[in-house]
CSV table of C-alpha atoms in Angstrom, one decimal:
chain,number,residue,atom,x,y,z
A,210,ARG,CA,-2.4,45.6,11.4
A,211,MET,CA,-5.6,42.4,10.9
A,212,GLU,CA,-3.5,42.2,7.4
A,213,ALA,CA,-0.2,41.6,9.3
A,214,SER,CA,-2.0,39.4,12.1
A,215,CYS,CA,-3.4,36.9,9.6
A,216,LEU,CA,0.1,36.9,7.5
A,217,GLU,CA,2.2,36.6,11.0
A,218,LEU,CA,-0.6,33.6,11.8
A,219,ALA,CA,0.2,31.7,8.6
A,220,LEU,CA,4.1,32.4,8.1
A,221,GLU,CA,4.4,30.4,11.2
A,222,GLY,CA,2.0,27.7,10.1
A,223,GLU,CA,3.9,27.6,7.2
A,224,ARG,CA,7.6,27.1,9.3
A,225,LEU,CA,5.6,24.5,11.5
A,226,CYS,CA,4.1,22.4,8.6
A,227,LYS,CA,7.6,22.5,6.9
A,228,ALA,CA,9.4,21.0,10.3
A,229,GLY,CA,7.1,18.3,9.8
A,230,ASP,CA,4.9,19.6,12.3
A,231,CYS,CA,1.2,19.4,10.9
A,232,ARG,CA,-0.7,19.9,13.4
A,233,ALA,CA,0.4,22.9,15.5
A,234,GLY,CA,0.8,24.4,12.0
A,235,VAL,CA,-3.2,23.6,12.0
A,236,SER,CA,-4.3,24.9,14.6
A,237,PHE,CA,-1.6,28.5,13.3
A,238,PHE,CA,-3.4,28.5,10.0
A,239,GLU,CA,-6.8,28.4,11.1
A,240,ALA,CA,-5.9,31.2,13.3
A,241,ALA,CA,-5.0,32.9,10.6
A,242,VAL,CA,-8.3,32.0,8.4
A,243,GLN,CA,-9.8,33.1,11.5
A,244,VAL,CA,-8.2,37.0,11.4
A,245,GLY,CA,-8.7,36.7,7.5
A,246,THR,CA,-7.6,38.9,4.9
A,247,GLU,CA,-8.8,40.9,1.9
A,248,ASP,CA,-6.4,39.2,-0.2
A,249,LEU,CA,-7.7,36.2,-2.1
A,250,LYS,CA,-3.8,34.9,-3.7
A,251,THR,CA,-3.1,34.5,0.8
A,252,LEU,CA,-6.2,32.8,1.4
A,253,SER,CA,-5.8,30.2,-1.6
A,254,ALA,CA,-2.1,29.4,-0.2
A,255,ILE,CA,-3.5,29.3,3.6
A,256,TYR,CA,-6.3,26.9,2.6
A,257,SER,CA,-4.0,25.3,0.5
A,258,GLN,CA,-1.6,24.9,2.8
A,259,LEU,CA,-4.4,23.9,5.3
A,260,GLY,CA,-5.9,21.0,2.8
A,261,ASN,CA,-2.6,19.9,1.7
A,262,ALA,CA,-1.7,19.3,6.6
A,263,TYR,CA,-4.8,18.0,6.8
A,264,PHE,CA,-3.3,15.2,3.9
A,265,TYR,CA,-0.7,14.4,5.4
A,266,LEU,CA,-2.4,14.0,8.6
A,267,HIS,CA,-5.0,11.8,7.1
A,268,GLU,CA,-7.6,14.1,8.1
A,269,TYR,CA,-9.2,13.4,4.5
A,270,ALA,CA,-12.6,15.2,4.8
A,271,LYS,CA,-11.1,18.1,6.4
A,272,ALA,CA,-8.1,18.5,3.8
A,273,LEU,CA,-10.5,18.0,1.0
A,274,GLU,CA,-12.9,20.8,1.9
A,275,TYR,CA,-9.9,23.1,2.1
A,276,HIS,CA,-8.3,21.8,-1.0
A,277,HIS,CA,-12.0,22.7,-2.5
A,278,HIS,CA,-12.1,26.5,-1.2
A,279,ASP,CA,-8.9,27.0,-3.0
A,280,LEU,CA,-10.2,25.5,-5.9
A,281,THR,CA,-13.0,27.5,-5.8
A,282,LEU,CA,-10.7,30.8,-4.7
A,283,ALA,CA,-8.2,30.4,-7.4
A,284,ARG,CA,-11.4,30.3,-9.9
A,285,THR,CA,-13.1,33.2,-8.3
A,286,ILE,CA,-9.3,35.8,-8.6
A,287,GLY,CA,-8.3,34.3,-12.4
A,288,ASP,CA,-5.1,32.2,-11.0
A,289,LEU,CA,-4.6,29.4,-13.9
A,290,LEU,CA,-1.7,28.2,-12.5
A,291,GLY,CA,-3.6,28.1,-8.6
A,292,GLU,CA,-6.6,26.2,-10.0
A,293,ALA,CA,-4.1,23.6,-11.8
A,294,LYS,CA,-2.4,23.6,-8.2
A,295,ALA,CA,-5.7,23.0,-6.5
A,296,SER,CA,-7.4,20.9,-8.9
A,297,GLY,CA,-4.9,18.6,-8.7
A,298,ASN,CA,-5.0,18.7,-4.6
A,299,LEU,CA,-8.5,17.8,-4.7
A,300,GLY,CA,-7.6,14.7,-7.4
A,301,ASN,CA,-4.9,13.6,-5.2
A,302,THR,CA,-7.6,14.3,-2.1
A,303,LEU,CA,-10.7,11.9,-3.7
A,304,LYS,CA,-8.3,9.6,-4.6
A,305,VAL,CA,-7.6,8.6,-1.5
A,306,LEU,CA,-10.9,8.7,-0.6
A,307,GLY,CA,-12.5,6.0,-3.2
A,308,ASN,CA,-14.0,8.7,-5.7
A,309,PHE,CA,-12.1,7.8,-9.0
A,310,GLU,CA,-14.1,9.8,-11.3
A,311,GLU,CA,-14.3,12.9,-9.5
A,312,ALA,CA,-10.8,12.4,-8.8
A,313,ILE,CA,-9.9,11.5,-12.6
A,314,VAL,CA,-11.6,15.0,-13.5
A,315,CYS,CA,-9.7,16.7,-11.1
A,316,CYS,CA,-6.2,15.5,-12.4
A,317,GLN,CA,-7.4,16.2,-15.8
A,318,ARG,CA,-7.7,19.6,-15.4
A,319,HIS,CA,-4.6,20.1,-14.1
A,320,LEU,CA,-3.2,18.0,-16.6
A,321,ASP,CA,-4.9,20.2,-19.5
A,322,ILE,CA,-3.8,23.5,-17.6
A,323,SER,CA,-0.6,22.4,-17.1
A,324,ARG,CA,-0.9,22.0,-21.3
A,325,GLU,CA,-2.3,25.3,-22.0
A,326,LEU,CA,0.3,27.3,-19.7
A,327,ASN,CA,2.8,25.1,-21.5
A,328,ASP,CA,4.1,24.0,-17.5
A,329,LYS,CA,6.6,21.1,-18.2
A,330,VAL,CA,6.9,20.1,-14.4
A,331,GLY,CA,3.2,20.8,-13.8
A,332,GLU,CA,2.0,18.7,-16.7
A,333,ALA,CA,4.2,15.4,-15.7
A,334,ARG,CA,2.5,15.8,-11.6
A,335,ALA,CA,-0.7,15.4,-13.3
A,336,LEU,CA,0.3,12.2,-15.7
A,337,TYR,CA,1.9,10.7,-12.7
A,338,ASN,CA,-1.4,11.7,-10.4
A,339,LEU,CA,-3.3,10.5,-13.0
A,340,GLY,CA,-1.9,7.4,-13.0
A,341,ASN,CA,-2.7,6.5,-9.0
A,342,VAL,CA,-5.9,7.9,-9.6
A,343,TYR,CA,-6.3,4.3,-12.1
A,344,HIS,CA,-3.5,2.1,-9.7
A,345,SER,CA,-6.1,2.9,-7.1
A,346,LYS,CA,-9.1,2.4,-8.4
A,347,GLY,CA,-7.7,-1.2,-10.2
A,348,LYS,CA,-6.3,-2.0,-7.2
A,349,LYS,CA,-9.6,-1.0,-5.4
A,350,VAL,CA,-12.0,-3.3,-8.2
A,351,ALA,CA,-8.9,-6.1,-7.8
A,352,SER,CA,-8.5,-6.7,-4.4
A,353,ALA,CA,-12.5,-7.3,-3.8
A,354,GLY,CA,-12.4,-10.3,-5.9
A,355,THR,CA,-9.9,-13.6,-4.2
A,356,HIS,CA,-7.9,-14.1,-8.2
A,357,ASP,CA,-3.9,-13.3,-7.9
A,358,PRO,CA,-2.6,-11.0,-9.9
A,359,GLY,CA,-2.4,-11.7,-13.6
A,360,GLU,CA,-6.3,-12.8,-13.5
A,361,LEU,CA,-7.9,-9.9,-13.0
A,362,PRO,CA,-11.2,-9.5,-14.7
A,363,ASP,CA,-11.1,-6.4,-18.3
A,364,ASP,CA,-12.5,-3.1,-16.3
A,365,VAL,CA,-9.6,-3.7,-13.3
A,366,LYS,CA,-7.3,-4.4,-16.7
A,367,ASN,CA,-8.4,-1.9,-18.1
A,368,ALA,CA,-7.8,0.5,-15.8
A,369,LEU,CA,-4.4,-0.2,-14.7
A,370,GLN,CA,-3.3,-0.7,-18.0
A,371,LYS,CA,-3.9,3.3,-18.4
A,372,ALA,CA,-1.9,3.5,-15.2
A,373,ALA,CA,1.1,2.4,-17.1
A,374,ASN,CA,0.4,4.3,-19.9
A,375,TYR,CA,0.1,7.6,-17.7
A,376,TYR,CA,3.7,6.2,-15.5
A,377,GLU,CA,5.4,5.9,-18.7
A,378,GLU,CA,3.9,9.1,-20.0
A,379,ASN,CA,5.4,11.0,-17.0
A,380,LEU,CA,8.9,9.1,-17.3
A,381,THR,CA,9.3,10.2,-21.1
A,382,ILE,CA,8.9,13.9,-20.1
A,383,VAL,CA,11.0,14.1,-16.6
A,384,THR,CA,13.2,11.5,-18.1
A,385,GLU,CA,13.8,15.0,-20.1
A,386,LEU,CA,14.2,17.1,-17.6
A,387,GLY,CA,16.5,15.5,-15.5
A,388,ASP,CA,14.9,14.4,-12.4
A,389,ARG,CA,15.6,11.5,-11.2
A,390,ALA,CA,13.7,11.9,-7.9
A,391,ALA,CA,10.2,12.3,-10.4
A,392,GLN,CA,11.9,9.2,-12.3
A,393,GLY,CA,12.1,7.3,-8.8
A,394,ARG,CA,8.0,7.6,-8.4
A,395,ALA,CA,7.0,6.9,-11.9
A,396,PHE,CA,9.2,4.0,-11.7
A,397,GLY,CA,8.4,2.0,-8.5
A,398,ASN,CA,5.0,2.6,-9.4
A,399,LEU,CA,4.9,1.8,-12.9
A,400,GLY,CA,6.5,-1.4,-11.1
A,401,ASN,CA,3.7,-2.2,-9.1
A,402,THR,CA,1.2,-1.7,-11.8
A,403,HIS,CA,2.6,-4.6,-13.9
A,404,TYR,CA,2.9,-6.4,-10.8
A,405,LEU,CA,-0.8,-6.5,-10.2
A,406,LEU,CA,-1.1,-7.2,-14.4
A,407,GLY,CA,0.7,-10.3,-14.3
A,408,ASN,CA,4.2,-8.6,-16.1
A,409,PHE,CA,6.0,-10.0,-13.6
A,410,ARG,CA,9.5,-9.7,-15.7
A,411,ARG,CA,8.5,-5.8,-15.9
A,412,ALA,CA,7.4,-5.6,-12.3
A,413,VAL,CA,11.2,-6.4,-11.7
A,414,LEU,CA,12.5,-4.0,-14.4
A,415,ALA,CA,10.9,-0.6,-12.8
A,416,HIS,CA,11.8,-2.0,-9.4
A,417,GLU,CA,16.0,-2.0,-10.2
A,418,GLN,CA,15.1,0.9,-11.6
A,419,ARG,CA,13.9,2.2,-8.3
A,420,LEU,CA,16.3,0.4,-6.6
A,421,LEU,CA,19.4,2.3,-8.6
A,422,ILE,CA,18.0,6.1,-7.6
A,423,ALA,CA,17.0,4.8,-4.2
A,424,LYS,CA,21.5,4.2,-4.1
A,425,GLU,CA,22.2,7.4,-5.8
A,426,PHE,CA,19.8,9.9,-3.8
A,427,GLY,CA,20.9,7.2,-0.4
A,428,ASP,CA,17.1,7.2,0.4
A,429,ARG,CA,16.7,4.1,2.4
A,430,SER,CA,13.3,4.2,3.0
A,431,ALA,CA,12.7,3.9,-1.2
A,432,GLU,CA,15.8,1.4,-0.8
A,433,ARG,CA,13.6,-0.8,1.1
A,434,ARG,CA,10.8,-0.8,-0.5
A,435,ALA,CA,12.0,-1.6,-3.7
A,436,TYR,CA,13.1,-4.8,-1.9
A,437,SER,CA,10.5,-5.7,-0.8
A,438,ASN,CA,8.4,-4.9,-4.8
A,439,LEU,CA,11.4,-7.2,-5.7
A,440,GLY,CA,10.5,-9.8,-3.7
A,441,ASN,CA,7.3,-10.3,-4.1
A,442,ALA,CA,8.0,-10.1,-8.0
A,443,TYR,CA,10.0,-13.0,-7.7
A,444,ILE,CA,7.6,-15.0,-5.7
A,445,PHE,CA,5.2,-14.8,-8.5
A,446,LEU,CA,8.4,-15.6,-10.5
A,447,GLY,CA,8.8,-18.7,-9.1
A,448,GLU,CA,12.1,-18.1,-8.4
A,449,PHE,CA,12.0,-18.2,-4.6
A,450,GLU,CA,15.8,-18.4,-3.4
A,451,THR,CA,15.8,-15.0,-4.8
A,452,ALA,CA,12.9,-13.6,-3.4
A,453,SER,CA,14.1,-14.6,0.5
A,454,VAL,CA,17.4,-12.8,-0.2
A,455,TYR,CA,15.6,-9.8,-1.3
A,456,TYR,CA,13.1,-9.6,2.2
A,457,LYS,CA,16.5,-10.3,4.0
A,458,ARG,CA,17.2,-7.0,2.9
A,459,THR,CA,13.9,-5.8,3.1
A,460,LEU,CA,14.5,-6.4,7.0
A,461,GLN,CA,17.7,-5.7,8.4
A,462,LEU,CA,16.7,-2.0,6.5
A,463,ALA,CA,13.3,-2.0,8.6
A,464,ARG,CA,16.0,-2.9,11.4
A,465,GLN,CA,17.6,-0.3,10.5
A,466,LEU,CA,15.3,2.4,10.5
A,467,LYS,CA,13.9,0.9,13.1
A,468,ASP,CA,10.4,0.2,11.3
A,469,ARG,CA,8.0,-2.3,14.3
A,470,ALA,CA,5.6,-3.0,11.4
A,471,VAL,CA,8.1,-3.3,8.5
A,472,GLU,CA,10.2,-5.2,10.3
A,473,ALA,CA,6.5,-7.6,10.7
A,474,GLN,CA,6.0,-7.2,7.1
A,475,ALA,CA,9.6,-8.3,6.2
A,476,CYS,CA,9.5,-11.5,8.4
A,477,TYR,CA,6.2,-12.8,7.9
A,478,SER,CA,7.0,-12.4,4.1
A,479,LEU,CA,9.9,-14.8,4.9
A,480,GLY,CA,8.3,-17.5,6.9
A,481,ASN,CA,6.0,-17.6,3.3
A,482,THR,CA,9.2,-17.6,1.3
A,483,TYR,CA,10.2,-20.8,3.7
A,484,THR,CA,7.2,-22.6,3.8
A,485,LEU,CA,7.4,-22.4,-0.9
A,486,LEU,CA,10.9,-23.6,-0.3
A,487,GLN,CA,9.7,-26.2,2.2
A,488,ASP,CA,11.9,-25.5,4.2
A,489,TYR,CA,9.7,-25.2,7.5
A,490,GLU,CA,11.6,-24.8,10.6
A,491,LYS,CA,12.9,-21.3,8.8
A,492,ALA,CA,9.1,-20.0,8.0
A,493,ILE,CA,8.4,-21.4,12.0
A,494,GLU,CA,11.2,-18.7,13.1
A,495,TYR,CA,10.7,-16.0,11.1
A,496,HIS,CA,6.9,-16.5,11.6
A,497,LEU,CA,7.5,-16.7,15.4
A,498,LYS,CA,9.1,-13.6,14.8
A,499,HIS,CA,6.5,-11.8,12.9
A,500,LEU,CA,3.9,-13.1,15.8
A,501,VAL,CA,6.3,-11.7,19.1
A,502,ILE,CA,6.1,-8.4,16.5
A,503,ALA,CA,2.3,-8.5,15.7
A,504,ARG,CA,1.4,-8.4,20.0
A,505,GLU,CA,3.6,-6.1,20.5
A,506,LEU,CA,2.2,-3.7,18.3
A,507,ASN,CA,-1.9,-5.3,19.0
A,508,ASP,CA,-1.9,-6.6,15.4
A,509,LYS,CA,-4.5,-8.9,16.4
A,510,ILE,CA,-5.3,-9.6,12.2
A,511,GLY,CA,-2.1,-9.8,12.2
A,512,GLU,CA,-1.5,-12.3,15.1
A,513,GLY,CA,-4.3,-14.5,13.7
A,514,ARG,CA,-1.9,-14.8,10.1
A,515,ALA,CA,0.7,-15.9,11.7
A,516,CYS,CA,-1.1,-18.5,13.9
A,517,TRP,CA,-2.5,-20.0,11.2
A,518,SER,CA,0.8,-19.6,9.2
A,519,LEU,CA,2.2,-21.3,12.7
A,520,GLY,CA,-0.3,-23.6,12.4
A,521,ASN,CA,0.1,-25.2,9.2
A,522,ALA,CA,4.7,-25.5,9.6
A,523,TYR,CA,3.7,-27.4,12.5
A,524,THR,CA,1.8,-29.9,10.9
A,525,ALA,CA,4.1,-29.6,8.0
A,526,LEU,CA,6.1,-30.8,10.1
A,527,GLY,CA,3.7,-33.5,12.0
A,528,SER,CA,4.3,-31.5,15.6
A,529,HIS,CA,0.3,-32.2,15.4
A,530,ASP,CA,0.3,-30.6,19.5
A,531,GLN,CA,1.5,-26.7,18.6
A,532,ALA,CA,0.0,-27.5,15.4
A,533,MET,CA,-3.3,-27.8,17.8
A,534,HIS,CA,-2.0,-25.3,20.1
A,535,PHE,CA,-1.8,-22.1,17.3
A,536,ALA,CA,-5.1,-23.3,15.3
A,537,GLU,CA,-6.2,-23.5,18.5
A,538,ARG,CA,-5.1,-19.1,19.1
A,539,HIS,CA,-6.1,-19.5,15.7
A,540,LEU,CA,-9.8,-19.5,16.4
A,541,GLU,CA,-9.7,-17.9,19.4
A,542,ILE,CA,-8.4,-14.2,16.9
A,543,SER,CA,-10.8,-15.6,14.6
A,544,ARG,CA,-13.9,-14.9,17.0
A,545,GLU,CA,-12.4,-11.8,18.6
A,546,VAL,CA,-12.2,-10.1,15.1
A,547,GLY,CA,-15.3,-11.3,13.9
A,548,ASP,CA,-13.4,-12.9,10.6
A,549,ARG,CA,-15.9,-15.2,9.3
A,550,SER,CA,-13.4,-16.7,7.0
A,551,GLY,CA,-10.0,-17.5,8.6
A,552,GLU,CA,-13.7,-18.9,12.3
A,553,LEU,CA,-14.5,-21.4,9.4
A,554,THR,CA,-10.9,-21.8,8.7
A,555,ALA,CA,-9.6,-22.4,11.8
A,556,ARG,CA,-12.8,-25.3,13.2
A,557,LEU,CA,-12.2,-27.0,9.3
A,558,ASN,CA,-7.7,-27.6,10.6
A,559,LEU,CA,-8.8,-28.5,14.0
A,560,SER,CA,-10.7,-30.8,13.0
A,561,ASP,CA,-8.3,-32.3,10.2
A,562,LEU,CA,-5.7,-32.0,13.4
A,563,GLN,CA,-8.0,-34.2,16.1
A,564,MET,CA,-8.6,-36.3,13.7
A,565,VAL,CA,-5.2,-36.7,13.0
A,566,LEU,CA,-4.6,-37.1,16.6
A,567,GLY,CA,-6.7,-39.3,17.0
A,568,LEU,CA,-5.5,-41.3,14.8
A,569,SER,CA,-2.3,-41.6,16.1
A,570,TYR,CA,-3.7,-42.8,19.0
A,571,SER,CA,-5.8,-45.8,18.4
A,572,THR,CA,-7.1,-47.2,14.6
A,573,ASN,CA,-10.3,-46.6,16.6
A,574,THR,CA,-12.1,-45.4,13.7
A,575,SER,CA,-14.9,-43.4,15.5
A,576,MET,CA,-12.9,-40.1,15.8
A,577,MET,CA,-13.4,-40.8,12.0
A,578,SER,CA,-17.3,-41.0,11.5
A,579,GLU,CA,-17.6,-38.2,14.5
A,580,SER,CA,-15.2,-36.5,12.2
A,581,HIS,CA,-17.7,-36.5,9.4
A,582,VAL,CA,-20.7,-35.1,11.4
A,583,VAL,CA,-18.5,-32.1,11.3
A,584,ASP,CA,-17.8,-32.1,7.9
A,585,LYS,CA,-21.6,-32.7,7.3
A,586,SER,CA,-22.5,-30.0,9.5
A,587,LEU,CA,-20.2,-27.1,7.8
A,588,ASN,CA,-20.6,-28.2,4.3
A,589,GLY,CA,-21.9,-25.3,2.1
A,590,THR,CA,-20.5,-22.6,4.8
A,591,ARG,CA,-16.7,-23.4,4.5
A,592,PRO,CA,-14.1,-21.6,2.1
A,593,ARG,CA,-13.7,-24.6,0.1
A,594,VAL,CA,-16.4,-27.2,-0.9
A,595,GLY,CA,-14.9,-30.5,-1.1
A,596,ARG,CA,-11.5,-29.8,-0.5
A,597,ARG,CA,-10.2,-33.2,1.0
A,598,HIS,CA,-11.7,-34.8,-1.6
A,599,SER,CA,-9.9,-33.1,-4.5
A,600,MET,CA,-6.5,-32.9,-1.4
A,601,GLU,CA,-5.0,-35.5,-3.5
A,602,ASN,CA,-4.9,-33.4,-6.8
A,603,MET,CA,-3.5,-30.3,-5.1
A,604,GLU,CA,0.1,-29.8,-4.7
A,605,LEU,CA,-1.0,-29.1,-0.6
A,606,MET,CA,0.0,-33.0,-0.3
A,607,LYS,CA,3.5,-32.4,-0.5
A,608,LEU,CA,3.0,-30.6,2.7
A,609,THR,CA,1.5,-32.9,4.5
A,610,PRO,CA,3.2,-35.4,6.1
A,611,GLU,CA,3.1,-39.1,6.0
A,612,LYS,CA,0.6,-39.7,8.6
A,613,VAL,CA,-2.0,-37.4,7.5
A,614,GLN,CA,-2.1,-39.2,3.9
A,615,ASN,CA,-1.8,-42.3,5.7
A,616,TRP,CA,-5.9,-40.8,6.8
A,617,SER,CA,-8.3,-40.8,3.5
B,109,SER,CA,2.7,-19.8,-17.2
B,110,GLN,CA,3.8,-17.1,-14.8
B,111,PRO,CA,0.0,-16.8,-13.7
B,112,SER,CA,0.5,-20.3,-13.0
B,113,ALA,CA,3.8,-20.1,-10.8
B,114,GLY,CA,1.6,-17.9,-8.6
B,115,HIS,CA,-0.7,-19.8,-8.5
B,116,GLN,CA,0.5,-22.8,-7.2
B,117,ALA,CA,2.4,-20.9,-4.6
B,118,GLY,CA,-0.8,-20.1,-2.8
B,119,GLU,CA,-1.8,-23.8,-3.2
B,120,LEU,CA,1.6,-25.1,-1.7
B,121,GLN,CA,1.1,-23.4,1.1
B,122,SER,CA,-2.9,-22.7,1.5
B,123,LYS,CA,-4.7,-24.8,3.6
B,124,GLY,CA,-8.3,-23.2,3.1
B,125,VAL,CA,-8.0,-19.8,2.6
B,126,PRO,CA,-7.4,-18.6,-1.1
B,127,SER,CA,-4.2,-17.9,-1.6
B,128,LYS,CA,-4.2,-14.4,-2.5
B,129,GLN,CA,-5.1,-14.1,1.5
B,130,ILE,CA,-1.1,-15.3,2.0
B,131,LEU,CA,1.3,-13.7,-0.7
B,132,HIS,CA,0.7,-10.3,-0.9
B,133,SER,CA,-1.7,-9.3,1.9
B,134,ASP,CA,-2.2,-5.4,1.2
B,135,ASN,CA,2.1,-5.6,1.8
B,136,MET,CA,2.7,-3.9,-2.4
B,137,GLU,CA,4.7,-0.5,-1.8
B,138,MET,CA,3.9,2.1,-2.9
B,139,GLU,CA,5.1,5.6,-3.9
B,140,PRO,CA,4.3,9.1,-2.5
B,141,GLU,CA,1.9,11.1,-3.2
B,142,THR,CA,3.4,14.1,-4.6
B,143,MET,CA,0.7,17.5,-3.2
B,144,GLU,CA,1.0,20.8,-5.1
B,145,THR,CA,2.2,23.7,-2.7
B,146,LYS,CA,0.9,27.5,-2.5
B,147,SER,CA,3.2,29.6,-0.2
B,148,VAL,CA,2.3,32.8,1.5
B,149,THR,CA,5.6,34.0,1.7
B,150,ASP,CA,5.7,33.8,-2.2
B,151,TYR,CA,2.4,35.5,-2.9
B,152,PHE,CA,3.7,38.3,-0.6
B,153,SER,CA,6.8,38.7,-1.6
B,154,LYS,CA,5.6,38.7,-4.6
B,155,LEU,CA,2.6,41.4,-3.4
B,156,HIS,CA,5.4,43.7,-2.3
B,157,MET,CA,7.8,43.5,-5.1
B,158,GLY,CA,4.8,44.4,-7.0
B,159,SER,CA,3.8,47.5,-5.1
B,160,LEU,CA,7.9,48.4,-5.3
B,161,VAL,CA,8.2,48.1,-8.4
B,162,TYR,CA,4.3,50.1,-8.9
B,163,SER,CA,6.1,52.5,-6.4
B,164,CYS,CA,10.1,52.4,-8.2
B,165,THR,CA,8.3,53.1,-11.7
B,166,SER,CA,5.3,56.0,-10.3
B,167,LYS,CA,8.1,58.2,-9.1
B,168,ARG,CA,10.3,57.5,-11.9
B,169,LYS,CA,6.6,59.0,-14.1
B,170,HIS,CA,6.5,61.8,-11.7
B,171,LYS,CA,9.9,63.0,-12.2
């Protein structure tokens, strides 16, 4: 009787998770564990599904716990395929938690067993997971620095190159197997890896393949991802017009899919792209759209970014009052969210703008000397020391209106 | 000169903030993870099948 009850609860958990209600599914699986069973394979399946449900709910500590139980159990009962699966799931969870070295060990175990069992599908999946771990590892280290894609320290480059190799290996197998969906995933992440490595042409080629497969499946989320990634790659190829076309498609799909956060990101990307195209009116139009959504979503960091971008765009147009308004708002938000570097940038922008406005009202040099005092007090802590002195050498000058040039 | 194109792209817009923050602010779109799945029904049906097969063969043996 107890056996049947555990099974019934677990079956209901499975049904709920399949229907997309992981939260309710978890309750049933946990109840099933409470009741207990002597059938260890059933228990292993319950642990595995609990782990996955918690993974999808972003409760990774719990996911780790259950996948670990599953692995121990699979080993105890000598279920090799079960051990491979548990290792893979544990690896993915460790990756999300940032424990890359252990994640690699687990994913490698998944790969080794799959090869031992001559399980091609499992082998391909393990290769994809390994690619993902090395990609995350590379990206994590890369994001700590302030460099652009393509300018990477050796350890980052090595990790990303390994990721690319694993994705390529995966692609060979899934192509043989004719698994188009898996090909789509591998192309997408391979493209992103090439992007980080600075191989922008190869990134474009991979994302074009991803796009093709997404269309085959009518998978609009994947299609949107491909457009966005293509836009990013074209920015770094210096082809801003093409980038703007892809970002617009991203925006279109984001609206169709009713994803406000993605819509905001697309507007922000478009604002930046039009800035690069030196079309500041359009840049402002998109940054304002981004601002509206950021406020709606109560995304303070996004709002700060929008204000900063708007301040720059209005400065470029010579609309100093509006620039001032957004620079002040940027300062306020930076303080609110405790963004020190944002706060310093906003202060610098404000002091620059105050000086420009001061100069446009009179030729009195008192504003200048005041501003020099501000500069001295900020020296050493500002994000770019000596920025003003090197300004004439920078492309930035092309942005600044005549008035600003007069002052220096 | 691909990276320098990107660098320039960042510099154009940047005002005291590294270009990285502006252009690709974590907006790279990754594909989803694939998790390995186990199912109670798989094991249950195998278990059931197993015992059925067992009972059939043992019946046959008895005969």
